[in-house]
C-alpha cells in the first residue's frame, strides 16, 4: 500500500462520520501521489502526512443568544486551526445550518494549500456556526455575532488567527464581530478581514474572490489562445463570489446568462442585468426568483438544473458538491470548454475526473478562488502598516497574484508530467511550500 493510501485509510478510521473531510483529503492525497512517491523516504521518516492531515487545534463551543421573542437560542460554534507552518491561521467563518465539524475540517484542510498558493505568509484555518442568518432581524444577527465572538476572541489575534467571511458572513456580520472583539480586548487590530472601508477594510476585498476567479480563468484561456470576450457563461449562486465573478466576466466582454440561489435559477438570454441582482441580493436580501418578476424575458425555474443551460464556460460559485457527474456530462454535451470553481469543492470528485478525462479546462477552487484570501492578506498588510492602498493598487496586486498562481499550478503540472491538469498542479504547488516549512520547523507541528 502506498504512503498516501495508508494515510487516507488512517483518516477515515480516525475521523468517523466526516465524509466531506474524507473527500477533501482523498482528493489532495491522490493528486500528491506523484510528489510523495518521488520523495517517500524523506516524508515518511518525519511522518509528514500524518501531521498534515491532523488539525493543530479544533475549538468547539456553545453560542447562546436571545431572539426577538425573548427566547434563548443555542447554536454550535467552531474554529479549526489547521496548519500554521507558513503564517497565522487564516480562513473564513461560515454561518449556515449545514455547518458541522466535517465541513469545517474539509474547508480548513483545503485552505492550507490555497493560502500557500497565494505566495503570502498565511496558514490554514476555518470556522463558523450552524446559525442561519436568513430570516433573522439585524438585532438577532448582532446578538448572535456578539455571543459567538465572546468565546472566539480567546483564540484569535492579528498574529495568531485572522478569520474572514464566508457563506452567511458578510460585512454586517464582520462588523458586529469586530465591534465585540474590540470591546472585549481593547485592541484595534487587524484580527478580522472583510472589514468596512472606513474602519480598516481593504478596497477590492468585496470583489476579490469573484474578480480573482475571472482573472485566473482569463490567464488560463489566454494560455490556450482563447478569449473570454463573447463567451456565454453560467454562474451558479448569487452571493458575493457569484456577483463579482459576473461583474468581471461582463467587463471582459463575456455574457452571463444564468445565476441561482438555493431555491432555483434564472435564465436571461439577453445577459444578466447585474444591477437588479445586486439590488435583490445585496440591498433587499431577497430571492433570485424576484429577478424574473422585474426583468422582461427572464425565466425562473425552481430547483437545481442550472447546469442544463448551454454555455461555453461554467463558474460554480455557490457551495460544495453542487456540480455532479450528470451535470458535467450535460455541460460537455452542450459544448462547454471550461469550468472554473468559485466556490470551495463545488464539483464532485466523479465530475472532476470526467471533466479532466474529457480534456475540458478545469480550474480547482483552491487556486481559482484564492483571490479572496489573498486580498484578505493584503488587508492584513495594510492594517499592520496603518495604511490604505487605492483600488487600482490592490486590483493590480490581485491580478498579479492570480497570474502567478496560474503560472505556479501550470508549472507544477508540467514538472510532474501531467500538463494541463491544474488539480494536480494546484495541490502539488500548494503542498511543496507547506511541506518544506514543516520540515524546517522540526516536529513542532
Ligand atoms: P454567499 O453567502 O454570499 O452566497 C452563497 C450563494 O450560494 C447564495 O446564492 C446561496 O443561496 C447559494 N447557496 C448556498 N448554499 C447552497 C446550496 N446548498 N444549494 C444551492 N445554493 C446554495 O457566499 P459566498 O459567495 O461568499 O461563497 C460562495 C462559495 O465561495 C462558498 O463555497 C465559499 O466557501 C466560497 N468562497 C468564498 C470566498 C469569499 O471571499 N466570499 C472566498 C473563497 C471561497 P441562498 O441565498 O439561497 O442560500
Short mmCIF file of C-alpha atoms and ligand atoms in Angstrom, two decimals:
data_model
loop_
_atom_site.label_atom_id
_atom_site.label_comp_id
_atom_site.label_asym_id
_atom_site.label_seq_id
_atom_site.Cartn_x
_atom_site.Cartn_y
_atom_site.Cartn_z
CA UNK A 1 0.00 0.00 0.00
CA UNK A 2 1.37 3.44 -0.88
CA UNK A 3 2.04 6.09 1.78
CA UNK A 4 -0.85 8.24 0.52
CA UNK A 5 -3.31 5.29 0.61
CA UNK A 6 -2.15 4.41 4.13
CA UNK A 7 -2.82 7.95 5.29
CA UNK A 8 -6.23 8.09 3.66
CA UNK A 9 -7.28 4.85 5.42
CA UNK A 10 -5.99 6.27 8.69
CA UNK A 11 -8.00 9.48 8.21
CA UNK A 12 -11.21 7.52 7.53
CA UNK A 13 -10.64 5.28 10.55
CA UNK A 14 -9.73 8.10 12.93
CA UNK A 15 -12.34 10.64 11.78
CA UNK A 16 -15.59 8.67 11.57
CA UNK A 17 -18.71 10.37 10.23
CA UNK A 18 -16.82 13.13 8.43
CA UNK A 19 -17.45 12.43 4.71
CA UNK A 20 -16.59 15.92 3.44
CA UNK A 21 -13.26 15.82 5.25
CA UNK A 22 -12.50 12.36 3.85
CA UNK A 23 -13.40 13.61 0.35
CA UNK A 24 -11.07 16.62 0.59
CA UNK A 25 -8.19 14.55 1.98
CA UNK A 26 -8.63 11.91 -0.73
CA UNK A 27 -8.65 14.46 -3.49
CA UNK A 28 -5.49 16.12 -2.20
CA UNK A 29 -3.61 12.89 -1.42
CA UNK A 30 -4.47 11.33 -4.78
CA UNK A 31 -3.05 14.29 -6.60
CA UNK A 32 0.02 14.47 -4.34
CA UNK A 33 0.85 10.84 -5.12
CA UNK A 34 3.39 11.81 -7.77
CA UNK A 35 5.37 14.09 -5.47
CA UNK A 36 5.00 11.84 -2.40
CA UNK A 37 6.11 8.71 -4.27
CA UNK A 38 9.13 10.58 -5.57
CA UNK A 39 10.14 11.65 -2.03
CA UNK A 40 8.59 8.88 0.05
CA UNK A 41 11.53 8.19 2.38
CA UNK A 42 12.01 11.88 3.14
CA UNK A 43 8.38 12.43 4.08
CA UNK A 44 7.79 9.07 5.79
CA UNK A 45 10.80 9.49 8.04
CA UNK A 46 9.22 12.54 9.68
CA UNK A 47 5.57 11.36 9.44
CA UNK A 48 4.82 14.42 7.36
CA UNK A 49 1.45 13.27 6.01
CA UNK A 50 0.24 12.05 9.41
CA UNK A 51 0.91 15.56 10.72
CA UNK A 52 -0.51 17.35 7.68
CA UNK A 53 -3.97 15.73 7.96
CA UNK A 54 -4.33 16.44 11.68
CA UNK A 55 -5.56 19.94 12.65
CA UNK A 56 -3.30 21.68 15.15
CA UNK A 57 -6.38 22.55 17.20
CA UNK A 58 -10.21 22.42 16.99
CA UNK A 59 -12.11 24.75 19.25
CA UNK A 60 -15.78 23.94 19.68
CA UNK A 61 -18.11 25.99 21.81
CA UNK A 62 -21.67 26.91 22.75
CA UNK A 63 -23.25 30.12 21.40
CA UNK A 64 -26.28 31.17 23.45
CA UNK A 65 -28.24 34.25 22.32
CA UNK A 66 -31.68 35.78 22.79
CA UNK A 67 -34.12 36.04 19.85
CA UNK A 68 -36.68 38.79 19.26
CA UNK A 69 -39.31 36.87 21.24
CA UNK A 70 -37.09 36.85 24.30
CA UNK A 71 -36.33 33.15 23.90
CA UNK A 72 -32.80 31.85 24.45
CA UNK A 73 -31.43 30.06 21.39
CA UNK A 74 -28.29 27.90 21.36
CA UNK A 75 -26.01 27.26 18.40
CA UNK A 76 -22.74 25.43 17.92
CA UNK A 77 -19.57 27.45 17.22
CA UNK A 78 -16.23 26.19 15.89
CA UNK A 79 -12.77 27.26 14.84
CA UNK A 80 -10.47 24.76 13.17
CA UNK A 81 -6.85 25.95 13.38
CA UNK A 82 -5.42 23.54 10.87
CA UNK A 83 -1.86 24.47 9.99
CA UNK A 84 0.37 27.42 10.90
CA UNK A 85 3.58 26.33 9.13
CA UNK A 86 3.77 29.38 6.88
CA UNK A 87 1.83 32.00 8.85
CA UNK A 88 -1.03 32.74 11.26
CA UNK A 89 -4.18 30.71 10.65
CA UNK A 90 -6.36 32.40 8.05
CA UNK A 91 -9.72 31.36 6.68
CA UNK A 92 -13.38 32.34 6.73
CA UNK A 93 -16.25 31.90 9.13
CA UNK A 94 -19.36 30.21 7.71
CA UNK A 95 -22.81 30.66 9.23
CA UNK A 96 -25.15 28.08 7.70
CA UNK A 97 -27.42 25.37 9.16
CA UNK A 98 -25.32 22.69 7.41
CA UNK A 99 -22.11 23.64 9.26
CA UNK A 100 -20.51 20.83 11.23
CA UNK A 101 -17.00 19.71 12.13
CA UNK A 102 -16.56 17.64 8.97
CA UNK A 103 -17.34 20.55 6.67
CA UNK A 104 -15.06 22.92 8.58
CA UNK A 105 -12.23 20.39 8.58
CA UNK A 106 -12.58 19.93 4.82
CA UNK A 107 -12.55 23.69 4.33
CA UNK A 108 -9.64 24.22 6.76
CA UNK A 109 -7.59 21.49 5.07
CA UNK A 110 -8.15 22.94 1.59
CA UNK A 111 -7.35 26.40 2.95
CA UNK A 112 -3.78 25.34 3.81
CA UNK A 113 -2.90 24.76 0.17
CA UNK A 114 -4.92 27.67 -1.16
CA UNK A 115 -3.21 30.10 1.20
CA UNK A 116 0.17 28.69 0.27
CA UNK A 117 -0.60 29.28 -3.43
CA UNK A 118 -1.22 32.99 -2.83
CA UNK A 119 2.51 33.39 -2.11
CA UNK A 120 1.64 35.28 1.09
CA UNK A 121 2.54 34.18 4.65
CA UNK A 122 -0.79 32.75 5.86
CA UNK A 123 -1.58 29.37 7.43
CA UNK A 124 -4.87 27.47 7.10
CA UNK A 125 -7.99 27.63 9.27
CA UNK A 126 -11.77 27.79 9.05
CA UNK A 127 -14.65 28.26 11.43
CA UNK A 128 -18.30 29.03 11.78
CA UNK A 129 -21.61 28.02 13.22
CA UNK A 130 -24.82 26.19 12.36
CA UNK A 131 -26.60 29.54 12.91
CA UNK A 132 -28.75 30.60 9.95
CA UNK A 133 -28.76 34.40 9.43
CA UNK A 134 -31.56 34.04 6.88
CA UNK A 135 -34.85 35.47 8.13
CA UNK A 136 -33.25 36.90 11.30
CA UNK A 137 -33.55 40.56 12.25
CA UNK A 138 -30.43 42.71 12.39
CA UNK A 139 -30.70 42.71 16.17
CA UNK A 140 -30.80 38.91 16.29
CA UNK A 141 -27.79 38.66 13.98
CA UNK A 142 -25.93 41.14 16.22
CA UNK A 143 -26.84 39.24 19.39
CA UNK A 144 -25.60 36.02 17.83
CA UNK A 145 -22.36 37.59 16.49
CA UNK A 146 -21.55 39.17 19.85
CA UNK A 147 -22.02 35.89 21.69
CA UNK A 148 -20.01 33.98 19.06
CA UNK A 149 -17.13 36.47 19.31
CA UNK A 150 -17.19 36.50 23.12
CA UNK A 151 -15.90 32.93 23.00
CA UNK A 152 -13.88 33.08 19.77
CA UNK A 153 -11.94 36.16 20.91
CA UNK A 154 -9.97 33.98 23.34
CA UNK A 155 -8.32 32.13 20.49
CA UNK A 156 -7.68 34.66 17.73
CA UNK A 157 -5.46 37.72 17.20
CA UNK A 158 -3.76 39.69 14.43
CA UNK A 159 -0.65 37.48 14.72
CA UNK A 160 -2.39 34.24 15.72
CA UNK A 161 -5.54 33.64 13.73
CA UNK A 162 -7.34 36.07 11.43
CA UNK A 163 -10.86 34.94 10.39
CA UNK A 164 -12.81 36.43 7.48
CA UNK A 165 -16.28 35.97 5.92
CA UNK A 166 -17.68 33.02 4.03
CA UNK A 167 -21.22 31.78 3.35
CA UNK A 168 -23.62 33.75 5.55
CA UNK A 169 -20.90 36.06 6.87
CA UNK A 170 -20.62 39.37 5.04
CA UNK A 171 -19.85 42.96 6.01
CA UNK A 172 -22.70 43.17 8.52
CA UNK A 173 -21.60 40.11 10.50
CA UNK A 174 -17.89 41.05 10.35
CA UNK A 175 -18.83 44.49 11.73
CA UNK A 176 -20.77 43.11 14.69
CA UNK A 177 -17.99 40.63 15.48
CA UNK A 178 -15.22 43.21 15.13
CA UNK A 179 -17.04 45.62 17.46
CA UNK A 180 -17.35 42.91 20.09
CA UNK A 181 -13.70 41.84 19.75
CA UNK A 182 -12.58 45.43 20.28
CA UNK A 183 -14.85 45.84 23.27
CA UNK A 184 -13.54 42.66 24.90
CA UNK A 185 -9.84 43.12 24.20
CA UNK A 186 -9.43 46.88 23.85
CA UNK A 187 -7.37 46.25 20.70
CA UNK A 188 -7.88 47.97 17.35
CA UNK A 189 -6.03 45.42 15.27
CA UNK A 190 -6.41 43.52 12.02
CA UNK A 191 -7.99 40.48 13.68
CA UNK A 192 -10.73 40.07 11.09
CA UNK A 193 -10.65 40.79 7.38
CA UNK A 194 -13.52 41.91 5.19
CA UNK A 195 -13.95 44.98 7.39
CA UNK A 196 -15.76 48.13 6.25
CA UNK A 197 -13.72 50.59 4.24
CA UNK A 198 -13.73 53.34 6.85
CA UNK A 199 -12.67 51.05 9.72
CA UNK A 200 -9.72 49.09 8.39
CA UNK A 201 -11.10 47.26 5.37
CA UNK A 202 -9.32 46.99 2.04
CA UNK A 203 -10.61 48.23 -1.27
CA UNK A 204 -11.25 45.32 -3.67
CA UNK A 205 -11.82 42.80 -0.83
CA UNK A 206 -15.54 42.66 -1.62
CA UNK A 207 -14.85 41.97 -5.29
CA UNK A 208 -11.68 39.92 -4.79
CA UNK A 209 -12.86 36.31 -4.97
CA UNK A 210 -15.08 36.83 -7.99
CA UNK A 211 -12.65 39.13 -9.81
CA UNK A 212 -9.75 36.81 -8.97
CA UNK A 213 -11.66 33.84 -10.36
CA UNK A 214 -12.12 35.57 -13.68
CA UNK A 215 -8.51 36.86 -13.75
CA UNK A 216 -7.12 33.33 -13.42
CA UNK A 217 -9.71 31.99 -15.87
CA UNK A 218 -8.58 34.65 -18.32
CA UNK A 219 -4.91 33.74 -17.75
CA UNK A 220 -5.64 30.07 -18.43
CA UNK A 221 -7.74 30.77 -21.51
CA UNK A 222 -5.15 33.17 -22.93
CA UNK A 223 -2.51 30.47 -22.46
CA UNK A 224 -4.67 28.38 -24.81
CA UNK A 225 -5.30 31.32 -27.18
CA UNK A 226 -8.93 31.69 -26.13
CA UNK A 227 -10.63 34.95 -25.15
CA UNK A 228 -13.46 35.43 -22.65
CA UNK A 229 -14.99 38.09 -24.92
CA UNK A 230 -18.26 36.90 -26.46
CA UNK A 231 -18.31 33.68 -24.45
CA UNK A 232 -21.58 32.58 -22.86
CA UNK A 233 -21.13 31.96 -19.15
CA UNK A 234 -23.30 30.32 -16.48
CA UNK A 235 -22.62 31.32 -12.87
CA UNK A 236 -24.25 29.41 -10.01
CA UNK A 237 -25.09 31.23 -6.78
CA UNK A 238 -25.89 34.90 -6.42
CA UNK A 239 -23.84 35.71 -3.36
CA UNK A 240 -20.58 37.58 -3.02
CA UNK A 241 -18.46 35.36 -5.27
CA UNK A 242 -21.12 34.90 -7.96
CA UNK A 243 -21.96 38.61 -8.22
CA UNK A 244 -18.38 39.81 -8.65
CA UNK A 245 -17.42 36.95 -10.97
CA UNK A 246 -20.36 38.02 -13.13
CA UNK A 247 -19.27 41.66 -12.98
CA UNK A 248 -15.73 40.86 -14.15
CA UNK A 249 -16.92 38.50 -16.92
CA UNK A 250 -19.15 41.30 -18.18
CA UNK A 251 -16.29 43.83 -18.00
CA UNK A 252 -14.17 41.48 -20.14
CA UNK A 253 -16.92 41.18 -22.75
CA UNK A 254 -18.43 37.83 -21.79
CA UNK A 255 -22.16 37.24 -21.39
CA UNK A 256 -23.54 35.70 -18.19
CA UNK A 257 -26.96 34.19 -18.92
CA UNK A 258 -27.85 32.41 -15.67
CA UNK A 259 -27.48 32.70 -11.89
CA UNK A 260 -29.11 30.88 -8.97
CA UNK A 261 -29.72 30.59 -5.25
CA UNK A 262 -30.63 27.62 -3.13
CA UNK A 263 -34.26 27.75 -4.35
CA UNK A 264 -33.78 27.91 -8.12
CA UNK A 265 -32.19 29.64 -11.08
CA UNK A 266 -32.87 32.43 -13.54
CA UNK A 267 -32.12 32.43 -17.26
CA UNK A 268 -31.81 35.69 -19.14
CA UNK A 269 -30.89 35.25 -22.80
CA UNK A 270 -30.07 38.96 -23.05
CA UNK A 271 -27.42 38.69 -20.38
CA UNK A 272 -27.93 39.17 -16.65
CA UNK A 273 -28.66 42.71 -15.50
CA UNK A 274 -26.33 42.75 -12.50
CA UNK A 275 -27.78 45.93 -11.02
CA UNK A 276 -31.05 44.08 -10.50
CA UNK A 277 -29.29 41.09 -8.90
CA UNK A 278 -27.28 43.37 -6.60
CA UNK A 279 -30.43 45.17 -5.55
CA UNK A 280 -32.21 41.89 -4.77
CA UNK A 281 -29.30 40.23 -3.00
CA UNK A 282 -27.14 42.98 -1.52
CA UNK A 283 -29.81 45.51 -0.57
CA UNK A 284 -33.11 43.67 -0.12
CA UNK A 285 -31.67 40.25 0.84
CA UNK A 286 -34.36 38.72 -1.39
CA UNK A 287 -34.66 35.61 -3.55
CA UNK A 288 -33.31 35.22 -7.09
CA UNK A 289 -36.78 34.46 -8.47
CA UNK A 290 -37.66 38.15 -7.95
CA UNK A 291 -35.34 38.84 -10.93
CA UNK A 292 -37.83 37.22 -13.32
CA UNK A 293 -40.62 39.41 -11.91
CA UNK A 294 -38.59 42.52 -12.68
CA UNK A 295 -36.76 41.78 -15.94
CA UNK A 296 -38.93 41.11 -19.03
CA UNK A 297 -37.95 37.94 -20.87
CA UNK A 298 -36.11 36.37 -17.93
CA UNK A 299 -37.28 32.94 -16.81
CA UNK A 300 -37.15 31.48 -13.30
CA UNK A 301 -37.02 27.72 -12.71
CA UNK A 302 -37.45 26.25 -9.25
CA UNK A 303 -34.87 23.69 -8.07
CA UNK A 304 -31.45 22.59 -9.31
CA UNK A 305 -30.76 22.37 -13.03
CA UNK A 306 -28.69 25.45 -13.80
CA UNK A 307 -26.02 23.30 -15.50
CA UNK A 308 -28.51 22.25 -18.17
CA UNK A 309 -28.21 25.73 -19.68
CA UNK A 310 -25.96 25.78 -22.73
CA UNK A 311 -22.73 27.70 -22.13
CA UNK A 312 -19.06 27.95 -23.09
CA UNK A 313 -17.84 28.46 -19.54
CA UNK A 314 -19.31 27.29 -16.21
CA UNK A 315 -18.47 29.03 -12.96
CA UNK A 316 -19.85 27.16 -9.93
CA UNK A 317 -19.90 29.83 -7.20
CA UNK A 318 -22.48 28.58 -4.67
CA UNK A 319 -21.48 25.67 -2.45
CA UNK A 320 -19.77 22.28 -2.18
CA UNK A 321 -20.82 19.33 -4.39
CA UNK A 322 -23.27 21.40 -6.46
CA UNK A 323 -21.98 20.11 -9.82
CA UNK A 324 -22.20 16.32 -10.13
CA UNK A 325 -21.30 13.78 -12.80
CA UNK A 326 -24.61 14.16 -14.67
CA UNK A 327 -24.16 17.93 -14.68
CA UNK A 328 -20.61 17.53 -16.00
CA UNK A 329 -21.85 15.27 -18.81
CA UNK A 330 -24.55 17.79 -19.70
CA UNK A 331 -22.01 20.63 -19.79
CA UNK A 332 -19.76 18.61 -22.08
CA UNK A 333 -22.64 17.61 -24.37
CA UNK A 334 -23.62 21.29 -24.61
CA UNK A 335 -20.15 22.30 -25.80
CA UNK A 336 -18.79 23.84 -22.60
CA UNK A 337 -14.99 24.23 -22.79
CA UNK A 338 -14.01 25.35 -19.30
CA UNK A 339 -15.11 25.05 -15.67
CA UNK A 340 -13.52 27.26 -13.02
CA UNK A 341 -14.54 26.83 -9.39
CA UNK A 342 -15.50 29.97 -7.49
CA UNK A 343 -16.92 28.02 -4.55
CA UNK A 344 -14.97 25.52 -2.45
CA UNK A 345 -15.18 21.97 -3.86
CA UNK A 346 -18.39 22.64 -5.85
CA UNK A 347 -17.54 19.87 -8.32
CA UNK A 348 -17.87 16.30 -7.08
CA UNK A 349 -14.89 14.01 -7.45
CA UNK A 350 -16.60 11.96 -10.20
CA UNK A 351 -17.49 15.11 -12.10
CA UNK A 352 -13.93 16.47 -11.82
CA UNK A 353 -12.48 13.18 -13.08
CA UNK A 354 -14.93 13.22 -16.00
CA UNK A 355 -14.11 16.80 -16.97
CA UNK A 356 -10.37 16.10 -16.86
CA UNK A 357 -10.72 12.85 -18.81
CA UNK A 358 -12.71 14.70 -21.48
CA UNK A 359 -9.92 17.25 -21.82
CA UNK A 360 -12.00 20.15 -20.56
CA UNK A 361 -10.12 23.01 -18.95
CA UNK A 362 -10.72 22.84 -15.23
CA UNK A 363 -9.51 25.20 -12.51
CA UNK A 364 -9.88 23.90 -8.94
CA UNK A 365 -11.19 26.26 -6.25
CA UNK A 366 -8.09 26.21 -4.15
CA UNK A 367 -6.33 28.02 -6.99
CA UNK A 368 -9.17 29.85 -8.67
CA UNK A 369 -10.89 31.31 -5.61
CA UNK A 370 -7.66 32.18 -3.78
CA UNK A 371 -8.03 35.86 -4.68
CA UNK A 372 -10.37 36.34 -1.71
CA UNK A 373 -7.99 35.15 0.93
CA UNK A 374 -5.07 36.71 -0.94
CA UNK A 375 -6.72 40.11 -0.75
CA UNK A 376 -7.54 39.46 2.90
CA UNK A 377 -3.81 39.03 3.43
CA UNK A 378 -3.31 42.38 1.67
CA UNK A 379 -5.84 43.84 4.13
CA UNK A 380 -3.71 42.45 7.00
CA UNK A 381 -0.67 44.09 5.42
CA UNK A 382 -2.39 47.48 5.23
CA UNK A 383 -3.64 47.15 8.85
CA UNK A 384 -0.10 46.41 10.07
CA UNK A 385 1.29 49.37 8.15
CA UNK A 386 -1.65 51.62 9.20
CA UNK A 387 -2.11 52.50 5.55
CA UNK A 388 -4.75 52.12 2.83
CA UNK A 389 -3.90 51.39 -0.77
CA UNK A 390 -6.02 52.64 -3.68
CA UNK A 391 -8.47 50.42 -5.58
CA UNK A 392 -6.12 50.34 -8.57
CA UNK A 393 -3.12 49.32 -6.43
CA UNK A 394 -4.94 46.40 -4.77
CA UNK A 395 -6.62 45.32 -8.00
CA UNK A 396 -3.26 45.23 -9.75
CA UNK A 397 -1.78 43.15 -6.92
CA UNK A 398 -4.77 40.79 -7.11
CA UNK A 399 -4.37 40.39 -10.85
CA UNK A 400 -0.65 39.72 -10.49
CA UNK A 401 -1.35 37.19 -7.73
CA UNK A 402 -3.84 35.27 -9.89
CA UNK A 403 -1.48 35.28 -12.89
CA UNK A 404 1.30 33.97 -10.60
CA UNK A 405 -0.97 31.24 -9.24
CA UNK A 406 -1.80 30.15 -12.78
CA UNK A 407 1.91 30.06 -13.63
CA UNK A 408 2.70 28.02 -10.49
CA UNK A 409 -0.02 25.40 -10.97
CA UNK A 410 0.66 25.09 -14.65
CA UNK A 411 4.39 24.69 -14.00
CA UNK A 412 3.87 22.09 -11.22
CA UNK A 413 1.58 20.06 -13.50
CA UNK A 414 4.19 20.11 -16.27
CA UNK A 415 7.07 19.26 -13.90
CA UNK A 416 5.25 16.10 -12.86
CA UNK A 417 4.25 15.13 -16.41
CA UNK A 418 0.53 15.92 -16.20
CA UNK A 419 0.40 19.08 -18.29
CA UNK A 420 -2.94 20.89 -18.13
CA UNK A 421 -4.08 19.00 -15.01
CA UNK A 422 -4.45 22.01 -12.73
CA UNK A 423 -5.96 19.92 -9.91
CA UNK A 424 -2.69 18.05 -9.52
CA UNK A 425 -0.71 21.23 -10.23
CA UNK A 426 -2.51 23.24 -7.52
CA UNK A 427 -2.18 20.56 -4.87
CA UNK A 428 1.49 19.98 -5.59
CA UNK A 429 2.43 23.67 -5.77
CA UNK A 430 0.49 24.43 -2.57
CA UNK A 431 1.89 21.39 -0.76
CA UNK A 432 5.58 21.89 -1.59
CA UNK A 433 5.85 25.19 0.29
CA UNK A 434 3.97 23.95 3.37
CA UNK A 435 5.92 20.67 3.46
CA UNK A 436 9.25 22.49 3.28
CA UNK A 437 8.19 24.83 6.10
CA UNK A 438 7.02 21.93 8.28
CA UNK A 439 10.27 20.03 7.72
CA UNK A 440 12.32 23.14 8.54
CA UNK A 441 10.44 23.67 11.81
CA UNK A 442 11.13 20.16 13.13
CA UNK A 443 8.43 18.15 14.84
CA UNK A 444 6.75 21.16 16.47
CA UNK A 445 3.75 20.90 14.15
P1 LIG B 1 -22.76 33.90 -0.01
O1 LIG B 1 -23.40 33.52 1.25
O2 LIG B 1 -22.56 35.34 -0.32
O3 LIG B 1 -23.54 33.25 -1.26
C1 LIG B 1 -23.72 31.89 -1.37
C2 LIG B 1 -24.61 31.64 -2.57
O4 LIG B 1 -24.70 30.23 -2.79
C3 LIG B 1 -26.03 32.13 -2.37
O5 LIG B 1 -26.59 32.49 -3.60
C4 LIG B 1 -26.71 30.88 -1.81
O6 LIG B 1 -28.12 30.87 -1.99
C5 LIG B 1 -26.05 29.80 -2.62
N1 LIG B 1 -26.09 28.53 -1.86
C6 LIG B 1 -25.62 28.32 -0.61
N2 LIG B 1 -25.84 27.06 -0.24
C7 LIG B 1 -26.46 26.47 -1.27
C8 LIG B 1 -26.95 25.18 -1.51
N3 LIG B 1 -26.86 24.21 -0.59
N4 LIG B 1 -27.51 24.92 -2.72
C9 LIG B 1 -27.61 25.89 -3.67
N5 LIG B 1 -27.16 27.15 -3.50
C10 LIG B 1 -26.61 27.43 -2.33
O7 LIG B 1 -21.36 33.12 -0.04
P2 LIG B 1 -20.08 33.42 -0.91
O8 LIG B 1 -20.45 33.92 -2.25
O9 LIG B 1 -19.14 34.20 -0.07
O10 LIG B 1 -19.45 31.96 -1.03
C11 LIG B 1 -19.80 31.05 -2.07
C12 LIG B 1 -18.76 29.94 -2.13
O11 LIG B 1 -17.47 30.52 -2.38
C13 LIG B 1 -18.59 29.11 -0.87
O12 LIG B 1 -18.24 27.79 -1.23
C14 LIG B 1 -17.41 29.77 -0.18
O13 LIG B 1 -16.74 28.87 0.68
C15 LIG B 1 -16.56 30.09 -1.38
N6 LIG B 1 -15.57 31.13 -1.18
C16 LIG B 1 -15.94 32.41 -0.78
C17 LIG B 1 -14.97 33.38 -0.62
C18 LIG B 1 -15.34 34.79 -0.31
O14 LIG B 1 -14.43 35.63 -0.33
N7 LIG B 1 -16.57 35.10 -0.04
C19 LIG B 1 -13.54 33.07 -0.78
C20 LIG B 1 -13.27 31.75 -1.28
C21 LIG B 1 -14.26 30.82 -1.43
P3 LIG B 1 -29.08 31.20 -0.76
O15 LIG B 1 -29.01 32.68 -0.58
O16 LIG B 1 -30.41 30.71 -1.20
O17 LIG B 1 -28.56 30.43 0.42
#
